[in-house]
């Protein structure tokens, strides 16, 4: 009986480990643009797993920062304070919350001028922080083509 239990546990551990390895795909930065919009998304390719995204209408002078899963305590349709930090630079913006139908959380989107100091600081940093409702999330900037996105967003 002990040998059977041991084999069962080994088989279970092997199956669990192989299932986790197929699901544990890393998030990465992806830049995409059309004639009208540009997107820089930090997520898992070909999935709904997105940690944060930046997008803009091309050449309009602002960048939208979208946080799909901001907080369960936020109420949809409310004005939300969002602080972005990179190195020693920090800026606070007011965004709007919306219901995220794919998660039990509320999403938040803020508009940031393309020439904001925080975006310039992010170009030099290796990570940045997003603070919403007292919760701080850190995102890497390695391999993020933020400079190309900002070039697409700037007014001509």
PDB file of C-alpha atoms in Angstrom:
ATOM      1  CA  UNK A   1       0.000   0.000   0.000  1.00  0.00           C
ATOM      2  CA  UNK A   2       2.861   2.382   0.838  1.00  0.00           C
ATOM      3  CA  UNK A   3       4.528   1.667  -2.528  1.00  0.00           C
ATOM      4  CA  UNK A   4       1.238   2.372  -4.339  1.00  0.00           C
ATOM      5  CA  UNK A   5       0.781   5.603  -2.442  1.00  0.00           C
ATOM      6  CA  UNK A   6       4.335   6.638  -3.273  1.00  0.00           C
ATOM      7  CA  UNK A   7       3.836   5.880  -6.993  1.00  0.00           C
ATOM      8  CA  UNK A   8       0.534   7.765  -6.986  1.00  0.00           C
ATOM      9  CA  UNK A   9       2.184  10.807  -5.395  1.00  0.00           C
ATOM     10  CA  UNK A  10       5.060  10.682  -7.883  1.00  0.00           C
ATOM     11  CA  UNK A  11       2.658  10.447 -10.823  1.00  0.00           C
ATOM     12  CA  UNK A  12       0.556  13.290  -9.423  1.00  0.00           C
ATOM     13  CA  UNK A  13       3.626  15.504  -8.939  1.00  0.00           C
ATOM     14  CA  UNK A  14       4.832  14.772 -12.480  1.00  0.00           C
ATOM     15  CA  UNK A  15       1.441  15.609 -13.996  1.00  0.00           C
ATOM     16  CA  UNK A  16       1.126  18.778 -11.920  1.00  0.00           C
ATOM     17  CA  UNK A  17       4.633  19.913 -12.874  1.00  0.00           C
ATOM     18  CA  UNK A  18       4.077  19.312 -16.579  1.00  0.00           C
ATOM     19  CA  UNK A  19       0.722  21.128 -16.496  1.00  0.00           C
ATOM     20  CA  UNK A  20       2.301  24.102 -14.775  1.00  0.00           C
ATOM     21  CA  UNK A  21       5.179  24.272 -17.238  1.00  0.00           C
ATOM     22  CA  UNK A  22       2.795  24.545 -20.187  1.00  0.00           C
ATOM     23  CA  UNK A  23       0.776  27.288 -18.476  1.00  0.00           C
ATOM     24  CA  UNK A  24       3.709  29.283 -17.079  1.00  0.00           C
ATOM     25  CA  UNK A  25       4.439  31.305 -20.182  1.00  0.00           C
ATOM     26  CA  UNK A  26       6.116  34.614 -19.386  1.00  0.00           C
ATOM     27  CA  UNK A  27       4.650  38.011 -20.115  1.00  0.00           C
ATOM     28  CA  UNK A  28       6.543  40.073 -22.652  1.00  0.00           C
ATOM     29  CA  UNK A  29       6.318  43.486 -24.275  1.00  0.00           C
ATOM     30  CA  UNK A  30       4.693  43.674 -27.730  1.00  0.00           C
ATOM     31  CA  UNK A  31       4.394  46.776 -29.924  1.00  0.00           C
ATOM     32  CA  UNK A  32       1.699  46.950 -32.581  1.00  0.00           C
ATOM     33  CA  UNK A  33       0.451  49.855 -34.688  1.00  0.00           C
ATOM     34  CA  UNK A  34      -2.102  50.606 -37.359  1.00  0.00           C
ATOM     35  CA  UNK A  35      -2.776  53.820 -39.282  1.00  0.00           C
ATOM     36  CA  UNK A  36      -4.953  55.076 -36.426  1.00  0.00           C
ATOM     37  CA  UNK A  37      -3.738  53.480 -33.159  1.00  0.00           C
ATOM     38  CA  UNK A  38      -0.552  52.200 -31.556  1.00  0.00           C
ATOM     39  CA  UNK A  39      -0.257  49.711 -28.683  1.00  0.00           C
ATOM     40  CA  UNK A  40       2.490  48.590 -26.320  1.00  0.00           C
ATOM     41  CA  UNK A  41       1.196  45.621 -24.348  1.00  0.00           C
ATOM     42  CA  UNK A  42       2.825  43.695 -21.510  1.00  0.00           C
ATOM     43  CA  UNK A  43       1.245  40.259 -21.616  1.00  0.00           C
ATOM     44  CA  UNK A  44       1.408  36.682 -22.776  1.00  0.00           C
ATOM     45  CA  UNK A  45       1.279  36.447 -26.592  1.00  0.00           C
ATOM     46  CA  UNK A  46      -1.912  34.988 -28.072  1.00  0.00           C
ATOM     47  CA  UNK A  47      -3.769  35.126 -24.752  1.00  0.00           C
ATOM     48  CA  UNK A  48      -5.958  37.404 -22.652  1.00  0.00           C
ATOM     49  CA  UNK A  49      -3.209  37.668 -20.015  1.00  0.00           C
ATOM     50  CA  UNK A  50      -2.301  41.373 -19.965  1.00  0.00           C
ATOM     51  CA  UNK A  51      -0.640  43.081 -17.018  1.00  0.00           C
ATOM     52  CA  UNK A  52      -0.683  46.613 -18.412  1.00  0.00           C
ATOM     53  CA  UNK A  53      -0.930  48.305 -21.769  1.00  0.00           C
ATOM     54  CA  UNK A  54      -0.127  51.675 -23.264  1.00  0.00           C
ATOM     55  CA  UNK A  55      -2.008  52.837 -26.331  1.00  0.00           C
ATOM     56  CA  UNK A  56      -2.657  56.016 -28.250  1.00  0.00           C
ATOM     57  CA  UNK A  57      -4.439  57.414 -31.224  1.00  0.00           C
ATOM     58  CA  UNK A  58      -1.506  58.041 -33.600  1.00  0.00           C
ATOM     59  CA  UNK A  59      -0.065  61.586 -33.489  1.00  0.00           C
ATOM     60  CA  UNK A  60      -2.559  62.944 -30.950  1.00  0.00           C
ATOM     61  CA  UNK A  61      -0.082  63.831 -28.175  1.00  0.00           C
ATOM     62  CA  UNK A  62      -1.283  61.581 -25.387  1.00  0.00           C
ATOM     63  CA  UNK A  63      -0.792  58.032 -24.164  1.00  0.00           C
ATOM     64  CA  UNK A  64      -3.506  55.995 -22.468  1.00  0.00           C
ATOM     65  CA  UNK A  65      -2.317  53.684 -19.698  1.00  0.00           C
ATOM     66  CA  UNK A  66      -4.702  50.762 -19.181  1.00  0.00           C
ATOM     67  CA  UNK A  67      -4.504  48.564 -16.086  1.00  0.00           C
ATOM     68  CA  UNK A  68      -6.934  45.666 -16.672  1.00  0.00           C
ATOM     69  CA  UNK A  69      -7.010  44.368 -13.090  1.00  0.00           C
ATOM     70  CA  UNK A  70      -6.590  47.343 -10.772  1.00  0.00           C
ATOM     71  CA  UNK A  71      -8.518  46.457  -7.602  1.00  0.00           C
ATOM     72  CA  UNK A  72     -11.590  44.605  -6.371  1.00  0.00           C
ATOM     73  CA  UNK A  73     -12.465  47.545  -4.076  1.00  0.00           C
ATOM     74  CA  UNK A  74     -12.861  50.145  -6.847  1.00  0.00           C
ATOM     75  CA  UNK A  75     -16.302  51.147  -8.064  1.00  0.00           C
ATOM     76  CA  UNK A  76     -16.914  51.304 -11.818  1.00  0.00           C
ATOM     77  CA  UNK A  77     -17.309  54.786 -13.282  1.00  0.00           C
ATOM     78  CA  UNK A  78     -15.344  56.494 -10.504  1.00  0.00           C
ATOM     79  CA  UNK A  79     -12.452  58.928 -10.805  1.00  0.00           C
ATOM     80  CA  UNK A  80      -9.364  57.039  -9.626  1.00  0.00           C
ATOM     81  CA  UNK A  81      -5.982  58.394  -8.586  1.00  0.00           C
ATOM     82  CA  UNK A  82      -3.116  56.578 -10.314  1.00  0.00           C
ATOM     83  CA  UNK A  83       0.527  57.250  -9.490  1.00  0.00           C
ATOM     84  CA  UNK A  84       3.293  56.197 -11.878  1.00  0.00           C
ATOM     85  CA  UNK A  85       6.858  56.000 -10.573  1.00  0.00           C
ATOM     86  CA  UNK A  86      10.145  55.353 -12.365  1.00  0.00           C
ATOM     87  CA  UNK A  87      13.454  55.805 -10.559  1.00  0.00           C
ATOM     88  CA  UNK A  88      13.067  59.075  -8.607  1.00  0.00           C
ATOM     89  CA  UNK A  89      10.327  60.489 -10.862  1.00  0.00           C
ATOM     90  CA  UNK A  90       6.687  60.249  -9.811  1.00  0.00           C
ATOM     91  CA  UNK A  91       3.495  61.682 -11.315  1.00  0.00           C
ATOM     92  CA  UNK A  92      -0.113  61.312 -10.284  1.00  0.00           C
ATOM     93  CA  UNK A  93      -3.029  61.278 -12.719  1.00  0.00           C
ATOM     94  CA  UNK A  94      -6.782  60.895 -12.472  1.00  0.00           C
ATOM     95  CA  UNK A  95      -8.257  58.024 -14.422  1.00  0.00           C
ATOM     96  CA  UNK A  96     -11.590  56.304 -14.840  1.00  0.00           C
ATOM     97  CA  UNK A  97     -12.544  52.877 -13.567  1.00  0.00           C
ATOM     98  CA  UNK A  98     -14.596  50.373 -15.530  1.00  0.00           C
ATOM     99  CA  UNK A  99     -15.942  46.895 -14.961  1.00  0.00           C
ATOM    100  CA  UNK A 100     -13.573  44.205 -16.225  1.00  0.00           C
ATOM    101  CA  UNK A 101     -15.933  41.442 -17.356  1.00  0.00           C
ATOM    102  CA  UNK A 102     -13.109  38.895 -17.619  1.00  0.00           C
ATOM    103  CA  UNK A 103     -11.953  39.324 -14.026  1.00  0.00           C
ATOM    104  CA  UNK A 104     -13.558  39.988 -10.682  1.00  0.00           C
ATOM    105  CA  UNK A 105     -11.689  43.281 -10.557  1.00  0.00           C
ATOM    106  CA  UNK A 106     -12.126  46.788 -11.889  1.00  0.00           C
ATOM    107  CA  UNK A 107      -9.897  48.152 -14.651  1.00  0.00           C
ATOM    108  CA  UNK A 108      -8.505  51.687 -14.745  1.00  0.00           C
ATOM    109  CA  UNK A 109      -7.404  53.869 -17.646  1.00  0.00           C
ATOM    110  CA  UNK A 110      -5.538  57.186 -17.435  1.00  0.00           C
ATOM    111  CA  UNK A 111      -4.506  59.677 -20.101  1.00  0.00           C
ATOM    112  CA  UNK A 112      -0.897  60.866 -19.891  1.00  0.00           C
ATOM    113  CA  UNK A 113       0.542  63.654 -22.060  1.00  0.00           C
ATOM    114  CA  UNK A 114       3.214  62.207 -24.358  1.00  0.00           C
ATOM    115  CA  UNK A 115       5.705  64.786 -23.011  1.00  0.00           C
ATOM    116  CA  UNK A 116       5.073  63.907 -19.321  1.00  0.00           C
ATOM    117  CA  UNK A 117       8.199  63.702 -17.178  1.00  0.00           C
ATOM    118  CA  UNK A 118       7.248  60.222 -15.981  1.00  0.00           C
ATOM    119  CA  UNK A 119       7.338  58.856 -19.538  1.00  0.00           C
ATOM    120  CA  UNK A 120      10.773  60.430 -20.071  1.00  0.00           C
ATOM    121  CA  UNK A 121      11.938  58.803 -16.829  1.00  0.00           C
ATOM    122  CA  UNK A 122      10.544  55.445 -17.932  1.00  0.00           C
ATOM    123  CA  UNK A 123      12.702  55.592 -21.076  1.00  0.00           C
ATOM    124  CA  UNK A 124      15.789  55.456 -18.827  1.00  0.00           C
ATOM    125  CA  UNK A 125      14.484  53.064 -16.149  1.00  0.00           C
ATOM    126  CA  UNK A 126      14.484  49.269 -16.047  1.00  0.00           C
ATOM    127  CA  UNK A 127      11.118  49.109 -14.222  1.00  0.00           C
ATOM    128  CA  UNK A 128       8.236  51.282 -13.151  1.00  0.00           C
ATOM    129  CA  UNK A 129       5.557  51.213 -10.474  1.00  0.00           C
ATOM    130  CA  UNK A 130       1.820  51.743 -10.667  1.00  0.00           C
ATOM    131  CA  UNK A 131       0.033  52.689  -7.444  1.00  0.00           C
ATOM    132  CA  UNK A 132      -3.764  52.460  -7.324  1.00  0.00           C
ATOM    133  CA  UNK A 133      -5.920  52.333  -4.215  1.00  0.00           C
ATOM    134  CA  UNK A 134      -2.866  51.731  -2.012  1.00  0.00           C
ATOM    135  CA  UNK A 135      -1.722  48.752  -4.110  1.00  0.00           C
ATOM    136  CA  UNK A 136       1.652  48.973  -5.817  1.00  0.00           C
ATOM    137  CA  UNK A 137       2.525  46.839  -8.837  1.00  0.00           C
ATOM    138  CA  UNK A 138       5.982  46.781 -10.404  1.00  0.00           C
ATOM    139  CA  UNK A 139       6.416  46.198 -14.131  1.00  0.00           C
ATOM    140  CA  UNK A 140       9.702  45.606 -15.973  1.00  0.00           C
ATOM    141  CA  UNK A 141      10.730  47.893 -18.816  1.00  0.00           C
ATOM    142  CA  UNK A 142      13.448  45.680 -20.272  1.00  0.00           C
ATOM    143  CA  UNK A 143      12.546  45.012 -23.931  1.00  0.00           C
ATOM    144  CA  UNK A 144       9.679  47.543 -23.808  1.00  0.00           C
ATOM    145  CA  UNK A 145       9.832  49.624 -26.989  1.00  0.00           C
ATOM    146  CA  UNK A 146       8.334  52.636 -25.227  1.00  0.00           C
ATOM    147  CA  UNK A 147      10.369  55.060 -27.327  1.00  0.00           C
ATOM    148  CA  UNK A 148       8.788  53.806 -30.566  1.00  0.00           C
ATOM    149  CA  UNK A 149       5.326  54.021 -29.028  1.00  0.00           C
ATOM    150  CA  UNK A 150       5.939  57.623 -27.897  1.00  0.00           C
ATOM    151  CA  UNK A 151       7.211  58.496 -31.390  1.00  0.00           C
ATOM    152  CA  UNK A 152       3.950  57.193 -32.836  1.00  0.00           C
ATOM    153  CA  UNK A 153       1.875  59.089 -30.255  1.00  0.00           C
ATOM    154  CA  UNK A 154       3.594  62.501 -30.586  1.00  0.00           C
ATOM    155  CA  UNK A 155       1.905  65.227 -32.584  1.00  0.00           C
ATOM    156  CA  UNK A 156       3.700  65.899 -35.897  1.00  0.00           C
TER     157      UNK A 156
END
